[in-house]
PDB file of C-alpha atoms in Angstrom:
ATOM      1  CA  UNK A1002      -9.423 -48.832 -69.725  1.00 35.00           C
ATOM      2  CA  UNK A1003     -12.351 -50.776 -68.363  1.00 37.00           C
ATOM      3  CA  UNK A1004     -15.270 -51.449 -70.091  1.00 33.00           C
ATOM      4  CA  UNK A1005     -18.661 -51.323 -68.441  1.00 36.00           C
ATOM      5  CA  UNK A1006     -21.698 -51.190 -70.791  1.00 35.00           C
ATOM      6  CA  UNK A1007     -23.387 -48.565 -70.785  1.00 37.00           C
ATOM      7  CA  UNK A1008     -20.964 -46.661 -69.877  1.00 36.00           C
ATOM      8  CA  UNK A1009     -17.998 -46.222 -72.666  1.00 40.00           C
ATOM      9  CA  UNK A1010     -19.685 -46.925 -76.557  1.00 39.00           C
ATOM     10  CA  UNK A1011     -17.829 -50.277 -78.034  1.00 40.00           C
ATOM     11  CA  UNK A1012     -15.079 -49.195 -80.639  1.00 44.00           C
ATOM     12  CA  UNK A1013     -13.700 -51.252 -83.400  1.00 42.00           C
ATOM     13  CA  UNK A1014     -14.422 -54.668 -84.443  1.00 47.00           C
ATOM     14  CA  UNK A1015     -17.219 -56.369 -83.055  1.00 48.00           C
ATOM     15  CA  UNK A1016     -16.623 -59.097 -80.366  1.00 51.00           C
ATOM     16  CA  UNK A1017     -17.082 -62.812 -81.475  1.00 56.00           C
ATOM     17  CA  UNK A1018     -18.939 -63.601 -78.336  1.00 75.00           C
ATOM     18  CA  UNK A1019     -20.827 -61.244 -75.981  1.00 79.00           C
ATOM     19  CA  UNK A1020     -22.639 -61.382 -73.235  1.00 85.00           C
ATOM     20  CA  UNK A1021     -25.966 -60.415 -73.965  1.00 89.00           C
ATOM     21  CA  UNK A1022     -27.092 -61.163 -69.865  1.00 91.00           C
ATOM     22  CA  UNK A1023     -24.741 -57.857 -69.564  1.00 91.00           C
ATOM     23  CA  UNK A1024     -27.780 -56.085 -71.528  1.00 95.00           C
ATOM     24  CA  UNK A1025     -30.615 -56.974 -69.302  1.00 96.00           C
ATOM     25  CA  UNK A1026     -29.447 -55.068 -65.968  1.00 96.00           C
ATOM     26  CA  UNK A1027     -31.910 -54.459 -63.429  1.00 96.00           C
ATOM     27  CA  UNK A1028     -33.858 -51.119 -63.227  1.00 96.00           C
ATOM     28  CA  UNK A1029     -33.098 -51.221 -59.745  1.00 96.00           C
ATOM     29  CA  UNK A1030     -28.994 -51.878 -60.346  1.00 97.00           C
ATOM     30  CA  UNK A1031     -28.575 -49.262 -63.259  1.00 97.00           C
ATOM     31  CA  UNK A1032     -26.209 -46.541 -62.096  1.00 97.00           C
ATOM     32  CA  UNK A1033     -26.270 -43.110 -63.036  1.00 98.00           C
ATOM     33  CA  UNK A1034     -24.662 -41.390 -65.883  1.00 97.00           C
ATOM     34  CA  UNK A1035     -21.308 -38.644 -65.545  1.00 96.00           C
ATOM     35  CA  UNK A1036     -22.716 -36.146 -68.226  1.00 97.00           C
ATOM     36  CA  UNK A1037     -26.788 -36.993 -68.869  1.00 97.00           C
ATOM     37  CA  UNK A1038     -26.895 -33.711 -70.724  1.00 97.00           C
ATOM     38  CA  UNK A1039     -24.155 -35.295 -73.377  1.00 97.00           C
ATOM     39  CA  UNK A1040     -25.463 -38.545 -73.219  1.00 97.00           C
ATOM     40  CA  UNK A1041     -29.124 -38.041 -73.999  1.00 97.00           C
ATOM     41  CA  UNK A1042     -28.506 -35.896 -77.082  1.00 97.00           C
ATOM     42  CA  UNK A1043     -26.214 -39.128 -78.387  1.00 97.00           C
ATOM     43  CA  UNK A1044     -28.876 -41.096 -77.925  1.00 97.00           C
ATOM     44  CA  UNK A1045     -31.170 -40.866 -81.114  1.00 96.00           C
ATOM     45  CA  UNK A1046     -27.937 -41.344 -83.257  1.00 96.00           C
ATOM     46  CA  UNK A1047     -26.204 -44.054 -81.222  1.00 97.00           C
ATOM     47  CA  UNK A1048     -29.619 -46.267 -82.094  1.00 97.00           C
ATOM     48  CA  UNK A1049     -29.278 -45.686 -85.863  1.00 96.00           C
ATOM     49  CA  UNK A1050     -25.491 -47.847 -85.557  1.00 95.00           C
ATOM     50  CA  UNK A1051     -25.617 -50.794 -87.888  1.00 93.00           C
ATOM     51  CA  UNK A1052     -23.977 -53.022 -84.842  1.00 94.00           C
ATOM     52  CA  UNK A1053     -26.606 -54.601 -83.375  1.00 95.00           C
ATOM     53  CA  UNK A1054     -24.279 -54.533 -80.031  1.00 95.00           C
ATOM     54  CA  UNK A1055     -24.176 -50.707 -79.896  1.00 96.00           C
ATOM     55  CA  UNK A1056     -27.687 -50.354 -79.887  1.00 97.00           C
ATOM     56  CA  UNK A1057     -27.889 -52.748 -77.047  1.00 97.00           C
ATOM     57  CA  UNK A1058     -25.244 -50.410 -75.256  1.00 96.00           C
ATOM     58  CA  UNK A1059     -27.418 -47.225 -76.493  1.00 98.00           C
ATOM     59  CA  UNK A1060     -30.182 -48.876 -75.081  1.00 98.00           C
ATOM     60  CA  UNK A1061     -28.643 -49.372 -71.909  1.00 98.00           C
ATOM     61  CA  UNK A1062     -27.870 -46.318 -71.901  1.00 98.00           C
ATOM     62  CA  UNK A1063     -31.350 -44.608 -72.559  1.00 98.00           C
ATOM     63  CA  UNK A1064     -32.414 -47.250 -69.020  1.00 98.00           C
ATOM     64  CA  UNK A1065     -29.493 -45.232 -66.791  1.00 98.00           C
ATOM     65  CA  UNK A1066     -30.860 -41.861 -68.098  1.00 98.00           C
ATOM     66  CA  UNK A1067     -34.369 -42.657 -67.478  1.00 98.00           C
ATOM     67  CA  UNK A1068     -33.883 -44.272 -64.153  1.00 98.00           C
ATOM     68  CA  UNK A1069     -31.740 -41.275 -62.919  1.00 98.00           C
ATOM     69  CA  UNK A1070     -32.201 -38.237 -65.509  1.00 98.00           C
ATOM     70  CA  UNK A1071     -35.388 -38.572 -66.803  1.00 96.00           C
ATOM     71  CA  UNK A1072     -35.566 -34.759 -67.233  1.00 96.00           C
ATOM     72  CA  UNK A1073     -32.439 -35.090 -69.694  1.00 96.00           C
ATOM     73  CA  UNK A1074     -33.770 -38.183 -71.645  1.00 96.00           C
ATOM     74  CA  UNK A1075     -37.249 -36.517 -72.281  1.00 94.00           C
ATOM     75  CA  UNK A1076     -35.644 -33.657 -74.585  1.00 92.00           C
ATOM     76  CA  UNK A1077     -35.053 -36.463 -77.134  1.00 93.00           C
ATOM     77  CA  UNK A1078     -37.833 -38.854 -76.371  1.00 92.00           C
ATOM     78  CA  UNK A1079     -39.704 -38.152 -79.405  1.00 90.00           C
ATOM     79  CA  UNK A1080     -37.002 -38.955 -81.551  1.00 92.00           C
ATOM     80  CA  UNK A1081     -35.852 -41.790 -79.483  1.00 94.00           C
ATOM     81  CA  UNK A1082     -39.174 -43.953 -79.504  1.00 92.00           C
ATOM     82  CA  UNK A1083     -39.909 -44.468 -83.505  1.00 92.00           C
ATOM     83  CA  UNK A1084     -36.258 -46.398 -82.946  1.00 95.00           C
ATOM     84  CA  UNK A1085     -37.018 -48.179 -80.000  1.00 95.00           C
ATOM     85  CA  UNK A1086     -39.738 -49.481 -81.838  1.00 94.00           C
ATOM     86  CA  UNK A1087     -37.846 -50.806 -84.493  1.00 95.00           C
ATOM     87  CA  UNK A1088     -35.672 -52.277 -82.319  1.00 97.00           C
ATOM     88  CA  UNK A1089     -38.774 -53.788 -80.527  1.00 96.00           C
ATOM     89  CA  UNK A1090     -39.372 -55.760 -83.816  1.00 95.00           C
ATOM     90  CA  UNK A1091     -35.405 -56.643 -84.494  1.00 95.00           C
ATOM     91  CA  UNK A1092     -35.224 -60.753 -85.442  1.00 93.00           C
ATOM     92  CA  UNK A1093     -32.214 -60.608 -83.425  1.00 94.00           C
ATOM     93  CA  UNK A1094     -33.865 -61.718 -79.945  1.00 92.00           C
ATOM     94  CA  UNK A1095     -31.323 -60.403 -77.729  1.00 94.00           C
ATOM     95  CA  UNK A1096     -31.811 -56.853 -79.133  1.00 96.00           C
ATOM     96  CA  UNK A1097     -35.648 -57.653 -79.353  1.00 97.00           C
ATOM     97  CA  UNK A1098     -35.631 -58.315 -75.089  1.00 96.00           C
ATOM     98  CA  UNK A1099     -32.801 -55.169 -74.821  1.00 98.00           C
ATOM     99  CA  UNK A1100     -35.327 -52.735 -76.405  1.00 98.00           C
ATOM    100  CA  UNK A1101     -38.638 -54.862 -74.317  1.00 98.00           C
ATOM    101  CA  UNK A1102     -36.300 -53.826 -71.017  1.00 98.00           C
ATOM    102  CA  UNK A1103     -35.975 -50.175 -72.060  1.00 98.00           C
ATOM    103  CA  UNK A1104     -39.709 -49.648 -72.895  1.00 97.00           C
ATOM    104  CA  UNK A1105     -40.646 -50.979 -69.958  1.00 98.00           C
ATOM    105  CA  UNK A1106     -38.211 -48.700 -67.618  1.00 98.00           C
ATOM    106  CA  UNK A1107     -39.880 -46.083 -70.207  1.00 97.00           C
ATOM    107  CA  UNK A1108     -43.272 -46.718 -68.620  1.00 96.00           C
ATOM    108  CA  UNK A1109     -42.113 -47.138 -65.284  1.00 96.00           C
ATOM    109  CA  UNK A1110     -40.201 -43.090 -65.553  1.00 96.00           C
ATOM    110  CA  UNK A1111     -42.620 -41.369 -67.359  1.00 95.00           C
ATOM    111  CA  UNK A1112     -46.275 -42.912 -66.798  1.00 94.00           C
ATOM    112  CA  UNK A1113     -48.862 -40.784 -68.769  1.00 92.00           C
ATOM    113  CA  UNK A1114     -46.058 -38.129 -69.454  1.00 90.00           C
ATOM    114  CA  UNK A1115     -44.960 -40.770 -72.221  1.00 87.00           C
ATOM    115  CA  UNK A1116     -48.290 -39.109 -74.111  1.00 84.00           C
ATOM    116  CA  UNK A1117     -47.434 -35.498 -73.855  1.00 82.00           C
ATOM    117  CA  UNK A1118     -43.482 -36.025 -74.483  1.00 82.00           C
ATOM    118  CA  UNK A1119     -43.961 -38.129 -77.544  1.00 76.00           C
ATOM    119  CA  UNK A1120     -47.874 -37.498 -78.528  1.00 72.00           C
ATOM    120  CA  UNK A1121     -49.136 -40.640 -80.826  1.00 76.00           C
ATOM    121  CA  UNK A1122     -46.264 -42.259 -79.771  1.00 77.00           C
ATOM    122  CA  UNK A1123     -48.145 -44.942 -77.117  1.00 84.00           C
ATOM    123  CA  UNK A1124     -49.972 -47.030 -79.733  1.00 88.00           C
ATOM    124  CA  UNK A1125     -47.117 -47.773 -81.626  1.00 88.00           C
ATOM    125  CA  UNK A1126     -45.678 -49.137 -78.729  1.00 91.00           C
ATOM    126  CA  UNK A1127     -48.778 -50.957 -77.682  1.00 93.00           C
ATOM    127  CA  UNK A1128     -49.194 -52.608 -81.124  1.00 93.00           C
ATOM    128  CA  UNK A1129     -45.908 -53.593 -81.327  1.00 95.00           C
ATOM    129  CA  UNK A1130     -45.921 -55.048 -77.458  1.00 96.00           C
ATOM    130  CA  UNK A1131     -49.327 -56.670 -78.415  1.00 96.00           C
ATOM    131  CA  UNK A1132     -47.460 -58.838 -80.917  1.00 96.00           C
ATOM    132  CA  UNK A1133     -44.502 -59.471 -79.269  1.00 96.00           C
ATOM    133  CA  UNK A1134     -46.182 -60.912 -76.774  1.00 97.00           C
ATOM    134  CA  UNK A1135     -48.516 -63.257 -78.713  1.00 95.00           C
ATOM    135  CA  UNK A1136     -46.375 -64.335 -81.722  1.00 89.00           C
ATOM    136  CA  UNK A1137     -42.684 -64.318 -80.709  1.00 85.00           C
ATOM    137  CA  UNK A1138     -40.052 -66.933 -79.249  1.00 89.00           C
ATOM    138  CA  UNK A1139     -40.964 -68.028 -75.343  1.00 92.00           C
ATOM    139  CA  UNK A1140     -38.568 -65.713 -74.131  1.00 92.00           C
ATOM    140  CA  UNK A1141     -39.111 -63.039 -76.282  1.00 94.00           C
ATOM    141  CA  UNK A1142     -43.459 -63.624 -75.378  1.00 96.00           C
ATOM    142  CA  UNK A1143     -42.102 -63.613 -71.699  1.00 96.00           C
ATOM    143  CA  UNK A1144     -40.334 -60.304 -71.580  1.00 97.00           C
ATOM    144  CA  UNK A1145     -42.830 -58.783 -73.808  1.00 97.00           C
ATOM    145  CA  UNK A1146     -45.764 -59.526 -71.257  1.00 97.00           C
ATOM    146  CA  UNK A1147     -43.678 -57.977 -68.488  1.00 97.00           C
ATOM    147  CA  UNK A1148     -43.322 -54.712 -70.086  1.00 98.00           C
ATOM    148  CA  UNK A1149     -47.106 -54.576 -70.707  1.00 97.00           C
ATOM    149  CA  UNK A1150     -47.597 -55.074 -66.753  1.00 97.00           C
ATOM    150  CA  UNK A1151     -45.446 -52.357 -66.705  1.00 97.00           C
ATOM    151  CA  UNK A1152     -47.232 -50.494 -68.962  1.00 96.00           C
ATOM    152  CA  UNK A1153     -50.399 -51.193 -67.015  1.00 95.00           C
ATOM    153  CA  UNK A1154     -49.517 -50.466 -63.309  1.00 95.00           C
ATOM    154  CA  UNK A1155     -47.453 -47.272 -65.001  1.00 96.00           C
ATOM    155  CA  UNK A1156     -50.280 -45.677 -67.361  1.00 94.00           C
ATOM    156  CA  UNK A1157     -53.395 -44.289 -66.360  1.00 91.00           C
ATOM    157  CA  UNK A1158     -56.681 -47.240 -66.819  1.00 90.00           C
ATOM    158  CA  UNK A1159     -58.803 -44.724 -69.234  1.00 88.00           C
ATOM    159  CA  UNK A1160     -55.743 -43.952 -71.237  1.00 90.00           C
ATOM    160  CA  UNK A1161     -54.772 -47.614 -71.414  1.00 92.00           C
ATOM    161  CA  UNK A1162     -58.667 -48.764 -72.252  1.00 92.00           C
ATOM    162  CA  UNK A1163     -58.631 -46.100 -75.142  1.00 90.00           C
ATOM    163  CA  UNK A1164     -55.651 -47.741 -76.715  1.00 92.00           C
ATOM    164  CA  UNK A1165     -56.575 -51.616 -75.873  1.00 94.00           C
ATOM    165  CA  UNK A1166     -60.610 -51.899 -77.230  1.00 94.00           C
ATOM    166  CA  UNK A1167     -59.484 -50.843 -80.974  1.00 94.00           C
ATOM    167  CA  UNK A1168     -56.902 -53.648 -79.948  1.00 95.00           C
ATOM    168  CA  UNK A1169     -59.373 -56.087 -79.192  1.00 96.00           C
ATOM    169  CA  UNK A1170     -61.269 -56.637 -82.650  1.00 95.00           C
ATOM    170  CA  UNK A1171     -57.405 -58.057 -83.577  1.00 96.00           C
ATOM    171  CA  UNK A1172     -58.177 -60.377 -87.128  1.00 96.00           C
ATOM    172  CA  UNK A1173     -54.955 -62.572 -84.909  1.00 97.00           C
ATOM    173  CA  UNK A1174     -56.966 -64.599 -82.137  1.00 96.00           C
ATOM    174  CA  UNK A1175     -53.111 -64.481 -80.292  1.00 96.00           C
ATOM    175  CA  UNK A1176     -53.246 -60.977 -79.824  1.00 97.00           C
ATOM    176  CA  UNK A1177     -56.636 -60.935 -79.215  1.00 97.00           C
ATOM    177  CA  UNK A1178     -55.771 -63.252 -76.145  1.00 98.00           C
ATOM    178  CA  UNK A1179     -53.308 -60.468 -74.651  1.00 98.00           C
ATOM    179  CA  UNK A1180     -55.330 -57.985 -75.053  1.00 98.00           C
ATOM    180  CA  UNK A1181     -58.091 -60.031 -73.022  1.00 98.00           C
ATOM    181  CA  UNK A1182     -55.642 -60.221 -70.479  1.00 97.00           C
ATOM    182  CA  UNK A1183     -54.349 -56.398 -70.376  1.00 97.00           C
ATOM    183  CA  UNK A1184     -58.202 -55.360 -70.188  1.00 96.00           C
ATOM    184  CA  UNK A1185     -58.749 -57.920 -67.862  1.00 96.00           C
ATOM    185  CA  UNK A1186     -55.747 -56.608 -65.574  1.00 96.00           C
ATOM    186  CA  UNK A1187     -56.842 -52.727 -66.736  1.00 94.00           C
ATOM    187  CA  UNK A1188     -60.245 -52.898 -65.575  1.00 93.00           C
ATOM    188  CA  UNK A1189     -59.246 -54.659 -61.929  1.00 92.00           C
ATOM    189  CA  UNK A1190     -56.677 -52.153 -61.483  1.00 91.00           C
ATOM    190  CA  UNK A1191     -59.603 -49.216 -61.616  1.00 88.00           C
ATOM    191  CA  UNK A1192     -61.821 -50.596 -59.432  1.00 84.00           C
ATOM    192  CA  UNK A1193     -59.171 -51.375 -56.884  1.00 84.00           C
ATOM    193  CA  UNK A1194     -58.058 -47.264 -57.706  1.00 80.00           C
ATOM    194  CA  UNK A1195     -62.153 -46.437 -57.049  1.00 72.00           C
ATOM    195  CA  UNK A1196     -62.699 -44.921 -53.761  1.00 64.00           C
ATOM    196  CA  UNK A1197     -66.104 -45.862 -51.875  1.00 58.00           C
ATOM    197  CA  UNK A1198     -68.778 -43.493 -53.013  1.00 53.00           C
ATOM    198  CA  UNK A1199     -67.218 -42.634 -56.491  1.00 53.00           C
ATOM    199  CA  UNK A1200     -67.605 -43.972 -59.726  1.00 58.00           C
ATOM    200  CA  UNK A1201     -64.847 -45.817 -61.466  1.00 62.00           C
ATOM    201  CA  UNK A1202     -62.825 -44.519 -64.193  1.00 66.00           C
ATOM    202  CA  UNK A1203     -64.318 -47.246 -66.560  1.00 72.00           C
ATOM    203  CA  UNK A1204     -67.546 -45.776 -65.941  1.00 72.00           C
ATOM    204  CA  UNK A1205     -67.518 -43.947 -69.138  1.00 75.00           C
ATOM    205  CA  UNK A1206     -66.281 -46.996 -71.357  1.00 86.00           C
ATOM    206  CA  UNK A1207     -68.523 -49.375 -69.555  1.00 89.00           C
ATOM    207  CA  UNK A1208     -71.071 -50.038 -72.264  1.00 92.00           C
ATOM    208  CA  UNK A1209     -67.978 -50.559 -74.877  1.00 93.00           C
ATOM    209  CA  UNK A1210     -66.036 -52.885 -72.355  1.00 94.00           C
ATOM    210  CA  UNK A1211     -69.204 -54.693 -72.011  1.00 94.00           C
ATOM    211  CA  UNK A1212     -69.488 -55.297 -75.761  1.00 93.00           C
ATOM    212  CA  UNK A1213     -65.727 -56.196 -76.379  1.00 96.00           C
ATOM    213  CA  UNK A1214     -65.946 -58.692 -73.423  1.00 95.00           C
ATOM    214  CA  UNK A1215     -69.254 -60.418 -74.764  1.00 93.00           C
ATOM    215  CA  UNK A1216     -67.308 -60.317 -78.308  1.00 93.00           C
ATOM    216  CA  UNK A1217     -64.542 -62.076 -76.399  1.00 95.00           C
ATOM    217  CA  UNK A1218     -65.822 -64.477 -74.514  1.00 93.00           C
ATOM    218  CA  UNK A1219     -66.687 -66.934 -77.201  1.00 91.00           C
ATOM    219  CA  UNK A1220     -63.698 -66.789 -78.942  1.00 95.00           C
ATOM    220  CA  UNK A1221     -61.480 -69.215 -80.152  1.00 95.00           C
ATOM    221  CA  UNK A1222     -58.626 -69.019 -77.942  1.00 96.00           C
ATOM    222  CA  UNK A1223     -59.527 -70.350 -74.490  1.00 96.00           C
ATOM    223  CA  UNK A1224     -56.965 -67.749 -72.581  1.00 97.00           C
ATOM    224  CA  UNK A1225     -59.482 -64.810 -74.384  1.00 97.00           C
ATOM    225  CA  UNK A1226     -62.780 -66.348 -73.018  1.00 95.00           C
ATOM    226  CA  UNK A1227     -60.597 -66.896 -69.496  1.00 96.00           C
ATOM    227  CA  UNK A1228     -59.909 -63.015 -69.600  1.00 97.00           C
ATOM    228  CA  UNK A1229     -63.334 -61.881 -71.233  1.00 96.00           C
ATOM    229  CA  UNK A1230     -65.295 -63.667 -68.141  1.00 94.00           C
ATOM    230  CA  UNK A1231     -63.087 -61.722 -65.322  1.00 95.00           C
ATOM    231  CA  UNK A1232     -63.724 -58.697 -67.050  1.00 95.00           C
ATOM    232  CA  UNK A1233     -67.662 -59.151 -67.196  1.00 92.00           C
ATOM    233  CA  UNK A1234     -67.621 -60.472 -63.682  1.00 91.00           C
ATOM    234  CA  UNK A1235     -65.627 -56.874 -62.920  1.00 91.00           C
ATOM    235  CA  UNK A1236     -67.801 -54.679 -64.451  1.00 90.00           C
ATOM    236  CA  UNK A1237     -70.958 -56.721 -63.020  1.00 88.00           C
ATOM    237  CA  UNK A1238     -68.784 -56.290 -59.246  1.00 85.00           C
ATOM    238  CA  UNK A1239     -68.752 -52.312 -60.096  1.00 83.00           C
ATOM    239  CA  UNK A1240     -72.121 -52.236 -61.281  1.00 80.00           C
ATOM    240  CA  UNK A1241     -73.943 -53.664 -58.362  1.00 74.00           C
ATOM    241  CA  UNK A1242     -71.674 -51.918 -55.826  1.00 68.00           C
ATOM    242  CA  UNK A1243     -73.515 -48.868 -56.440  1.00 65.00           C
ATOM    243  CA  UNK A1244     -76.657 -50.105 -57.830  1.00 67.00           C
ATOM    244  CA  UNK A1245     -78.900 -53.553 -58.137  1.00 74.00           C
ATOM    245  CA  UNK A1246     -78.819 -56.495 -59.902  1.00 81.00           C
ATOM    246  CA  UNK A1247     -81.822 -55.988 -61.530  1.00 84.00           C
ATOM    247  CA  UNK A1248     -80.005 -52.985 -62.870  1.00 85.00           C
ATOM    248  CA  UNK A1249     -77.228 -54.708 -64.408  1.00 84.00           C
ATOM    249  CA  UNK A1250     -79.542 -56.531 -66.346  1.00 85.00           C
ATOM    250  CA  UNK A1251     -81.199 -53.889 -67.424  1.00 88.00           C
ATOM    251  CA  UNK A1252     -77.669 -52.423 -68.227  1.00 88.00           C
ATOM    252  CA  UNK A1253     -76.723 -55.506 -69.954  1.00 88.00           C
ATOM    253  CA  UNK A1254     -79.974 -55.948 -72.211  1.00 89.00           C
ATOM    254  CA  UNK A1255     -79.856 -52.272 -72.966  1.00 90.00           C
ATOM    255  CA  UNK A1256     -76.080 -52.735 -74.256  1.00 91.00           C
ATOM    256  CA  UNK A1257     -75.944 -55.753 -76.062  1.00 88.00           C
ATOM    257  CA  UNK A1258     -80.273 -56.603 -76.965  1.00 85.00           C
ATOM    258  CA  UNK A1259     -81.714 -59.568 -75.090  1.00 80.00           C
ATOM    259  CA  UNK A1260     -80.378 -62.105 -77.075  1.00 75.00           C
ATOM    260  CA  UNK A1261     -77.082 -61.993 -75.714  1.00 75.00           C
ATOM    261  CA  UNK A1262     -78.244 -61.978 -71.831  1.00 73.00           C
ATOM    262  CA  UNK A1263     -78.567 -65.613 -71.409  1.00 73.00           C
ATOM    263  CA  UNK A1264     -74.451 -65.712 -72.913  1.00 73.00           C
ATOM    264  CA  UNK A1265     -73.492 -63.730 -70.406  1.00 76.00           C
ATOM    265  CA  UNK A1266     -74.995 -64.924 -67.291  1.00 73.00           C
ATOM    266  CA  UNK A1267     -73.592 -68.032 -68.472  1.00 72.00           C
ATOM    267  CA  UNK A1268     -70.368 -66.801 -68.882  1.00 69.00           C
ATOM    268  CA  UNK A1269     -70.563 -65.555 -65.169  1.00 69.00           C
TER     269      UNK A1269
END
């Protein structure tokens, strides 16, 4: 019988070689499953196998249900995500970048659902992502950043701001870094979401953004103070849309005292 992955579980004794490219399908080619119903509830078990290759296939499984049966998947979600995870942190790379692939199609499926399937559940993954992408192997660091801009375009900007500024105070200048970047990216994406005559969705965290971006913009790693300035120069382009310069001095002395106002108009 043919094998496809995916498809039919591998049997028997593991394969010398395998091809791992076989793993990393894309969303957009995954093919739908004959029973979802079956396949989702063999899910949380399939990704408890001590082969490292049938995870991968469980895995690439979990993508075809989410891509096409999303309703199916979500019954076992919760269980699913402590092992994706794990799987997130494997030292085996190739099932590092499998389980990097599924979160992201994860994000992509279920946007802000994610939260009420699998409550808690987000900064895990966000921790986890945070250090992949600062502190693994290139391609490892590549894939993980990709599933964060999936994360970000998928996940509403004042859900993804809650879980990023505790982020931000990071003892690891690295992470740090990407989470400059992801706030950076965050805070563009909801002013560009901010219709004419409304407030932004940052409006609320404003004063804290303002603080972690000062905090950030004299640190260490040169990529952080690259983020931290677009971020100010964000919140000072929403600010004095809808009200004065003057004002966003005002805001800024009012935030951070007046010692730090010369920094940031530097910074900008």
């Amino acid at each position: 019988m043919a094998y496809h992955p995916g498809v039919n579980m591998p049997t028997g004794q593991e394969p010398d070689q395998v091809d791992v490219e076989a793993f990393y399908v894309r969303t957009e080619e995954l093919i739908p499953c004959a029973e979802p119903k079956t396949d989702a509830a063999s899910i949380p078990s399939l990704l408890e196998s001590e082969s490292w290759i049938s995870v991968c296939h469980a895995l690439l499984l979990a993508r075809r249900l989410a891509a096409h049966h999303p309703e199916e998947l979500s019954r076992t979600l919760e269980q699913i995500l402590p092992s994706l995870n794990l799987h997130m942190n494997s030292l085996r790379s190739s099932l590092c970048k499998t389980a990097l692939i599924c979160t992201a199609d994860f994000f992509r499926s279920y946007g802000d659902s994610l939260l009420a399937i699998a409550p808690g559940g987000l900064p895990v993954l966000v921790n986890t992502l945070l250090s992949k992408a600062a502190l693994e192997k290139k391609f490892v660091i590549e894939e993980a950043k990709r599933t964060l801009a999936a994360m970000t375009t998928s996940i509403s900007t004042n859900i993804l701001i809650d879980v990023l500024l505790p982020q931000a105070r990071s003892p690891n200048s690295k992470i740090r870094a990407v989470v400059a970047s992801c706030m950076a990216d965050t805070v563009g994406k909801a002013i560009s979401e901010t219709r004419p005559g409304t407030e932004s969705c940052i409006h609320i965290t404003r004063a804290e953004l303002l603080r972690t971006a000062a905090a950030l913009v004299t640190d260490k790693e040169p990529a952080a103070r690259k983020s931290a300035r677009v971020v100010l120069c964000k919140l000072k382009e929403s600010h004095v849309s809808s009200a004065s310069l003057e004002s966003w001095q005002t805001f800024i002395v009012t935030v951070l005292g007046k010692g730090l106002v010369l920094q940031i108009g530097r910074a900008l």
